[in-house]
Amino acid sequence: MQFDSLKSEIIQIINKPDADVLPKMQAICDVLQANISYYDWVGFYMAHATEPTLHLWSQAGEPTDHTVIPFGKGICGQVAVSNKNFVVDDVHAQDNYIACSIHVKSEVVIPLFKDGKNIGQIDIDSNTAKAFTASDERFLEWVNEQVATIL
């Protein structure tokens, strides 16, 4: 399975001694977007320390204007409030969806926890409808666990 083969590559990125956090997070975005065919956009949004907003730290795929997202707005903003995974099979059926690209059909957002606190999330957009499965959720939870170790 492609997820298992990517785990060792992600561990290598996490354990790279000469790289800072942001380049490591960027490398993870790049690896996921390049190696999983239906991961068309991959990004990490991190919670601001004092304001209820998410800030884009790294991303792979088309550039986005959505670099700051208020808690509660869009799928990412909802995950910041709910602390739960959110899988959207059809983004056009979501009332609170923030459109980043006309090509996006589905999205998955997985919260990133550090010491039990939701400090951010990984956000994946796909140009394929119903692209994400429970296997994607488990894999992305694992990715976030690895990222949490360097934050």
JSON list of C-alpha atoms in Angstrom, two decimals:
[
{"chain": "A", "resi": 1, "resn": "MET", "atom": "CA", "xyz": [0.00, 0.00, 0.00]},
{"chain": "A", "resi": 2, "resn": "GLN", "atom": "CA", "xyz": [1.25, 3.48, -0.85]},
{"chain": "A", "resi": 3, "resn": "PHE", "atom": "CA", "xyz": [0.70, 4.78, 2.70]},
{"chain": "A", "resi": 4, "resn": "ASP", "atom": "CA", "xyz": [3.05, 2.22, 4.22]},
{"chain": "A", "resi": 5, "resn": "SER", "atom": "CA", "xyz": [5.77, 2.99, 1.70]},
{"chain": "A", "resi": 6, "resn": "LEU", "atom": "CA", "xyz": [5.52, 6.72, 2.47]},
{"chain": "A", "resi": 7, "resn": "LYS", "atom": "CA", "xyz": [5.86, 6.28, 6.23]},
{"chain": "A", "resi": 8, "resn": "SER", "atom": "CA", "xyz": [9.60, 5.66, 6.09]},
{"chain": "A", "resi": 9, "resn": "GLU", "atom": "CA", "xyz": [10.09, 8.73, 3.90]},
{"chain": "A", "resi": 10, "resn": "ILE", "atom": "CA", "xyz": [8.12, 10.89, 6.35]},
{"chain": "A", "resi": 11, "resn": "ILE", "atom": "CA", "xyz": [10.11, 9.51, 9.29]},
{"chain": "A", "resi": 12, "resn": "GLN", "atom": "CA", "xyz": [13.32, 10.46, 7.44]},
{"chain": "A", "resi": 13, "resn": "ILE", "atom": "CA", "xyz": [12.02, 14.00, 6.97]},
{"chain": "A", "resi": 14, "resn": "ILE", "atom": "CA", "xyz": [11.00, 14.29, 10.63]},
{"chain": "A", "resi": 15, "resn": "ASN", "atom": "CA", "xyz": [14.38, 13.00, 11.82]},
{"chain": "A", "resi": 16, "resn": "LYS", "atom": "CA", "xyz": [16.49, 15.20, 9.53]},
{"chain": "A", "resi": 17, "resn": "PRO", "atom": "CA", "xyz": [18.87, 16.88, 11.99]},
{"chain": "A", "resi": 18, "resn": "ASP", "atom": "CA", "xyz": [19.81, 19.89, 9.88]},
{"chain": "A", "resi": 19, "resn": "ALA", "atom": "CA", "xyz": [16.30, 21.09, 8.97]},
{"chain": "A", "resi": 20, "resn": "ASP", "atom": "CA", "xyz": [13.95, 23.43, 10.82]},
{"chain": "A", "resi": 21, "resn": "VAL", "atom": "CA", "xyz": [10.25, 22.76, 11.39]},
{"chain": "A", "resi": 22, "resn": "LEU", "atom": "CA", "xyz": [8.85, 24.71, 8.42]},
{"chain": "A", "resi": 23, "resn": "PRO", "atom": "CA", "xyz": [11.07, 23.04, 5.79]},
{"chain": "A", "resi": 24, "resn": "LYS", "atom": "CA", "xyz": [10.16, 19.65, 7.27]},
{"chain": "A", "resi": 25, "resn": "MET", "atom": "CA", "xyz": [6.45, 20.44, 7.07]},
{"chain": "A", "resi": 26, "resn": "GLN", "atom": "CA", "xyz": [6.91, 21.68, 3.51]},
{"chain": "A", "resi": 27, "resn": "ALA", "atom": "CA", "xyz": [8.76, 18.50, 2.58]},
{"chain": "A", "resi": 28, "resn": "ILE", "atom": "CA", "xyz": [5.91, 16.40, 3.98]},
{"chain": "A", "resi": 29, "resn": "CYS", "atom": "CA", "xyz": [3.38, 18.37, 1.93]},
{"chain": "A", "resi": 30, "resn": "ASP", "atom": "CA", "xyz": [5.53, 17.91, -1.18]},
{"chain": "A", "resi": 31, "resn": "VAL", "atom": "CA", "xyz": [5.95, 14.16, -0.63]},
{"chain": "A", "resi": 32, "resn": "LEU", "atom": "CA", "xyz": [2.24, 13.56, -0.06]},
{"chain": "A", "resi": 33, "resn": "GLN", "atom": "CA", "xyz": [1.12, 15.67, -2.99]},
{"chain": "A", "resi": 34, "resn": "ALA", "atom": "CA", "xyz": [3.69, 14.13, -5.35]},
{"chain": "A", "resi": 35, "resn": "ASN", "atom": "CA", "xyz": [3.10, 10.50, -4.37]},
{"chain": "A", "resi": 36, "resn": "ILE", "atom": "CA", "xyz": [-0.64, 10.13, -3.78]},
{"chain": "A", "resi": 37, "resn": "SER", "atom": "CA", "xyz": [-2.39, 10.73, -7.08]},
{"chain": "A", "resi": 38, "resn": "TYR", "atom": "CA", "xyz": [-5.62, 12.11, -5.63]},
{"chain": "A", "resi": 39, "resn": "TYR", "atom": "CA", "xyz": [-3.93, 14.46, -3.13]},
{"chain": "A", "resi": 40, "resn": "ASP", "atom": "CA", "xyz": [-4.10, 17.49, -5.41]},
{"chain": "A", "resi": 41, "resn": "TRP", "atom": "CA", "xyz": [-3.47, 20.07, -2.67]},
{"chain": "A", "resi": 42, "resn": "VAL", "atom": "CA", "xyz": [-1.83, 19.43, 0.71]},
{"chain": "A", "resi": 43, "resn": "GLY", "atom": "CA", "xyz": [-1.37, 22.00, 3.43]},
{"chain": "A", "resi": 44, "resn": "PHE", "atom": "CA", "xyz": [-0.78, 22.52, 7.12]},
{"chain": "A", "resi": 45, "resn": "TYR", "atom": "CA", "xyz": [-2.84, 25.21, 8.82]},
{"chain": "A", "resi": 46, "resn": "MET", "atom": "CA", "xyz": [-1.72, 26.08, 12.34]},
{"chain": "A", "resi": 47, "resn": "ALA", "atom": "CA", "xyz": [-3.69, 27.84, 15.06]},
{"chain": "A", "resi": 48, "resn": "HIS", "atom": "CA", "xyz": [-2.59, 31.34, 16.03]},
{"chain": "A", "resi": 49, "resn": "ALA", "atom": "CA", "xyz": [-1.32, 31.54, 19.61]},
{"chain": "A", "resi": 50, "resn": "THR", "atom": "CA", "xyz": [-3.79, 34.20, 20.77]},
{"chain": "A", "resi": 51, "resn": "GLU", "atom": "CA", "xyz": [-6.41, 34.73, 18.04]},
{"chain": "A", "resi": 52, "resn": "PRO", "atom": "CA", "xyz": [-9.07, 32.25, 16.84]},
{"chain": "A", "resi": 53, "resn": "THR", "atom": "CA", "xyz": [-7.54, 31.91, 13.39]},
{"chain": "A", "resi": 54, "resn": "LEU", "atom": "CA", "xyz": [-5.65, 29.31, 11.38]},
{"chain": "A", "resi": 55, "resn": "HIS", "atom": "CA", "xyz": [-2.56, 30.29, 9.39]},
{"chain": "A", "resi": 56, "resn": "LEU", "atom": "CA", "xyz": [-1.14, 28.44, 6.41]},
{"chain": "A", "resi": 57, "resn": "TRP", "atom": "CA", "xyz": [2.39, 27.31, 7.25]},
{"chain": "A", "resi": 58, "resn": "SER", "atom": "CA", "xyz": [3.14, 25.12, 4.25]},
{"chain": "A", "resi": 59, "resn": "GLN", "atom": "CA", "xyz": [1.39, 23.79, 1.17]},
{"chain": "A", "resi": 60, "resn": "ALA", "atom": "CA", "xyz": [1.92, 21.83, -2.03]},
{"chain": "A", "resi": 61, "resn": "GLY", "atom": "CA", "xyz": [-0.29, 22.30, -5.07]},
{"chain": "A", "resi": 62, "resn": "GLU", "atom": "CA", "xyz": [-1.87, 25.40, -6.57]},
{"chain": "A", "resi": 63, "resn": "PRO", "atom": "CA", "xyz": [-1.30, 28.58, -4.55]},
{"chain": "A", "resi": 64, "resn": "THR", "atom": "CA", "xyz": [-4.24, 29.69, -2.40]},
{"chain": "A", "resi": 65, "resn": "ASP", "atom": "CA", "xyz": [-5.50, 33.06, -1.27]},
{"chain": "A", "resi": 66, "resn": "HIS", "atom": "CA", "xyz": [-6.78, 31.41, 1.91]},
{"chain": "A", "resi": 67, "resn": "THR", "atom": "CA", "xyz": [-3.74, 31.85, 4.13]},
{"chain": "A", "resi": 68, "resn": "VAL", "atom": "CA", "xyz": [-5.74, 32.88, 7.22]},
{"chain": "A", "resi": 69, "resn": "ILE", "atom": "CA", "xyz": [-9.01, 31.16, 8.14]},
{"chain": "A", "resi": 70, "resn": "PRO", "atom": "CA", "xyz": [-11.18, 32.15, 11.12]},
{"chain": "A", "resi": 71, "resn": "PHE", "atom": "CA", "xyz": [-12.25, 29.38, 13.47]},
{"chain": "A", "resi": 72, "resn": "GLY", "atom": "CA", "xyz": [-15.67, 28.10, 12.40]},
{"chain": "A", "resi": 73, "resn": "LYS", "atom": "CA", "xyz": [-15.34, 29.19, 8.75]},
{"chain": "A", "resi": 74, "resn": "GLY", "atom": "CA", "xyz": [-15.00, 26.54, 6.06]},
{"chain": "A", "resi": 75, "resn": "ILE", "atom": "CA", "xyz": [-14.08, 22.93, 6.66]},
{"chain": "A", "resi": 76, "resn": "CYS", "atom": "CA", "xyz": [-10.75, 23.85, 8.27]},
{"chain": "A", "resi": 77, "resn": "GLY", "atom": "CA", "xyz": [-12.36, 26.38, 10.58]},
{"chain": "A", "resi": 78, "resn": "GLN", "atom": "CA", "xyz": [-14.97, 23.84, 11.62]},
{"chain": "A", "resi": 79, "resn": "VAL", "atom": "CA", "xyz": [-12.27, 21.28, 12.51]},
{"chain": "A", "resi": 80, "resn": "ALA", "atom": "CA", "xyz": [-10.52, 23.94, 14.61]},
{"chain": "A", "resi": 81, "resn": "VAL", "atom": "CA", "xyz": [-13.71, 24.11, 16.70]},
{"chain": "A", "resi": 82, "resn": "SER", "atom": "CA", "xyz": [-14.88, 20.46, 16.65]},
{"chain": "A", "resi": 83, "resn": "ASN", "atom": "CA", "xyz": [-11.45, 18.81, 17.15]},
{"chain": "A", "resi": 84, "resn": "LYS", "atom": "CA", "xyz": [-12.69, 15.99, 14.88]},
{"chain": "A", "resi": 85, "resn": "ASN", "atom": "CA", "xyz": [-11.77, 14.68, 11.46]},
{"chain": "A", "resi": 86, "resn": "PHE", "atom": "CA", "xyz": [-13.94, 16.04, 8.65]},
{"chain": "A", "resi": 87, "resn": "VAL", "atom": "CA", "xyz": [-14.27, 14.14, 5.37]},
{"chain": "A", "resi": 88, "resn": "VAL", "atom": "CA", "xyz": [-16.26, 15.86, 2.62]},
{"chain": "A", "resi": 89, "resn": "ASP", "atom": "CA", "xyz": [-17.23, 13.65, -0.32]},
{"chain": "A", "resi": 90, "resn": "ASP", "atom": "CA", "xyz": [-18.70, 16.58, -2.28]},
{"chain": "A", "resi": 91, "resn": "VAL", "atom": "CA", "xyz": [-17.53, 20.07, -1.36]},
{"chain": "A", "resi": 92, "resn": "HIS", "atom": "CA", "xyz": [-20.34, 21.63, -3.37]},
{"chain": "A", "resi": 93, "resn": "ALA", "atom": "CA", "xyz": [-22.88, 20.09, -0.97]},
{"chain": "A", "resi": 94, "resn": "GLN", "atom": "CA", "xyz": [-21.31, 21.94, 2.00]},
{"chain": "A", "resi": 95, "resn": "ASP", "atom": "CA", "xyz": [-22.86, 25.29, 2.93]},
{"chain": "A", "resi": 96, "resn": "ASN", "atom": "CA", "xyz": [-19.79, 26.43, 4.90]},
{"chain": "A", "resi": 97, "resn": "TYR", "atom": "CA", "xyz": [-17.19, 25.46, 2.27]},
{"chain": "A", "resi": 98, "resn": "ILE", "atom": "CA", "xyz": [-14.46, 27.94, 1.26]},
{"chain": "A", "resi": 99, "resn": "ALA", "atom": "CA", "xyz": [-13.70, 27.34, -2.42]},
{"chain": "A", "resi": 100, "resn": "CYS", "atom": "CA", "xyz": [-9.98, 27.33, -3.12]},
{"chain": "A", "resi": 101, "resn": "SER", "atom": "CA", "xyz": [-10.18, 26.00, -6.66]},
{"chain": "A", "resi": 102, "resn": "ILE", "atom": "CA", "xyz": [-13.01, 25.26, -9.06]},
{"chain": "A", "resi": 103, "resn": "HIS", "atom": "CA", "xyz": [-11.46, 21.82, -9.59]},
{"chain": "A", "resi": 104, "resn": "VAL", "atom": "CA", "xyz": [-11.75, 20.61, -5.98]},
{"chain": "A", "resi": 105, "resn": "LYS", "atom": "CA", "xyz": [-14.45, 18.00, -5.45]},
{"chain": "A", "resi": 106, "resn": "SER", "atom": "CA", "xyz": [-13.62, 16.49, -2.05]},
{"chain": "A", "resi": 107, "resn": "GLU", "atom": "CA", "xyz": [-11.63, 17.36, 1.04]},
{"chain": "A", "resi": 108, "resn": "VAL", "atom": "CA", "xyz": [-10.33, 15.81, 4.23]},
{"chain": "A", "resi": 109, "resn": "VAL", "atom": "CA", "xyz": [-9.13, 17.77, 7.26]},
{"chain": "A", "resi": 110, "resn": "ILE", "atom": "CA", "xyz": [-7.47, 16.05, 10.22]},
{"chain": "A", "resi": 111, "resn": "PRO", "atom": "CA", "xyz": [-6.73, 17.95, 13.45]},
{"chain": "A", "resi": 112, "resn": "LEU", "atom": "CA", "xyz": [-3.15, 18.02, 14.73]},
{"chain": "A", "resi": 113, "resn": "PHE", "atom": "CA", "xyz": [-2.83, 17.63, 18.49]},
{"chain": "A", "resi": 114, "resn": "LYS", "atom": "CA", "xyz": [0.11, 18.44, 20.75]},
{"chain": "A", "resi": 115, "resn": "ASP", "atom": "CA", "xyz": [-0.20, 17.59, 24.45]},
{"chain": "A", "resi": 116, "resn": "GLY", "atom": "CA", "xyz": [-3.94, 17.03, 23.95]},
{"chain": "A", "resi": 117, "resn": "LYS", "atom": "CA", "xyz": [-4.54, 20.46, 22.37]},
{"chain": "A", "resi": 118, "resn": "ASN", "atom": "CA", "xyz": [-5.67, 21.03, 18.78]},
{"chain": "A", "resi": 119, "resn": "ILE", "atom": "CA", "xyz": [-2.87, 23.25, 17.44]},
{"chain": "A", "resi": 120, "resn": "GLY", "atom": "CA", "xyz": [-3.48, 22.88, 13.72]},
{"chain": "A", "resi": 121, "resn": "GLN", "atom": "CA", "xyz": [-4.46, 20.51, 10.97]},
{"chain": "A", "resi": 122, "resn": "ILE", "atom": "CA", "xyz": [-3.54, 18.90, 7.73]},
{"chain": "A", "resi": 123, "resn": "ASP", "atom": "CA", "xyz": [-5.87, 19.76, 4.88]},
{"chain": "A", "resi": 124, "resn": "ILE", "atom": "CA", "xyz": [-6.06, 17.73, 1.67]},
{"chain": "A", "resi": 125, "resn": "ASP", "atom": "CA", "xyz": [-8.09, 18.72, -1.40]},
{"chain": "A", "resi": 126, "resn": "SER", "atom": "CA", "xyz": [-8.83, 16.32, -4.22]},
{"chain": "A", "resi": 127, "resn": "ASN", "atom": "CA", "xyz": [-10.12, 16.94, -7.72]},
{"chain": "A", "resi": 128, "resn": "THR", "atom": "CA", "xyz": [-11.82, 13.53, -7.42]},
{"chain": "A", "resi": 129, "resn": "ALA", "atom": "CA", "xyz": [-15.23, 13.16, -5.78]},
{"chain": "A", "resi": 130, "resn": "LYS", "atom": "CA", "xyz": [-15.41, 10.83, -2.76]},
{"chain": "A", "resi": 131, "resn": "ALA", "atom": "CA", "xyz": [-11.63, 10.47, -2.85]},
{"chain": "A", "resi": 132, "resn": "PHE", "atom": "CA", "xyz": [-10.97, 9.80, 0.84]},
{"chain": "A", "resi": 133, "resn": "THR", "atom": "CA", "xyz": [-11.43, 6.64, 2.88]},
{"chain": "A", "resi": 134, "resn": "ALA", "atom": "CA", "xyz": [-10.91, 5.61, 6.49]},
{"chain": "A", "resi": 135, "resn": "SER", "atom": "CA", "xyz": [-7.40, 4.51, 5.41]},
{"chain": "A", "resi": 136, "resn": "ASP", "atom": "CA", "xyz": [-6.61, 8.10, 4.42]},
{"chain": "A", "resi": 137, "resn": "GLU", "atom": "CA", "xyz": [-7.85, 9.30, 7.81]},
{"chain": "A", "resi": 138, "resn": "ARG", "atom": "CA", "xyz": [-5.69, 6.80, 9.74]},
{"chain": "A", "resi": 139, "resn": "PHE", "atom": "CA", "xyz": [-2.63, 7.62, 7.62]},
{"chain": "A", "resi": 140, "resn": "LEU", "atom": "CA", "xyz": [-3.07, 11.39, 8.03]},
{"chain": "A", "resi": 141, "resn": "GLU", "atom": "CA", "xyz": [-3.61, 10.98, 11.78]},
{"chain": "A", "resi": 142, "resn": "TRP", "atom": "CA", "xyz": [-0.28, 9.15, 11.83]},
{"chain": "A", "resi": 143, "resn": "VAL", "atom": "CA", "xyz": [1.35, 11.96, 9.78]},
{"chain": "A", "resi": 144, "resn": "ASN", "atom": "CA", "xyz": [0.07, 14.52, 12.28]},
{"chain": "A", "resi": 145, "resn": "GLU", "atom": "CA", "xyz": [1.40, 12.46, 15.20]},
{"chain": "A", "resi": 146, "resn": "GLN", "atom": "CA", "xyz": [4.84, 12.57, 13.57]},
{"chain": "A", "resi": 147, "resn": "VAL", "atom": "CA", "xyz": [4.63, 16.32, 12.90]},
{"chain": "A", "resi": 148, "resn": "ALA", "atom": "CA", "xyz": [3.58, 16.93, 16.53]},
{"chain": "A", "resi": 149, "resn": "THR", "atom": "CA", "xyz": [6.91, 15.50, 17.68]},
{"chain": "A", "resi": 150, "resn": "ILE", "atom": "CA", "xyz": [8.80, 18.41, 16.05]},
{"chain": "A", "resi": 151, "resn": "LEU", "atom": "CA", "xyz": [6.49, 21.22, 17.21]}
]
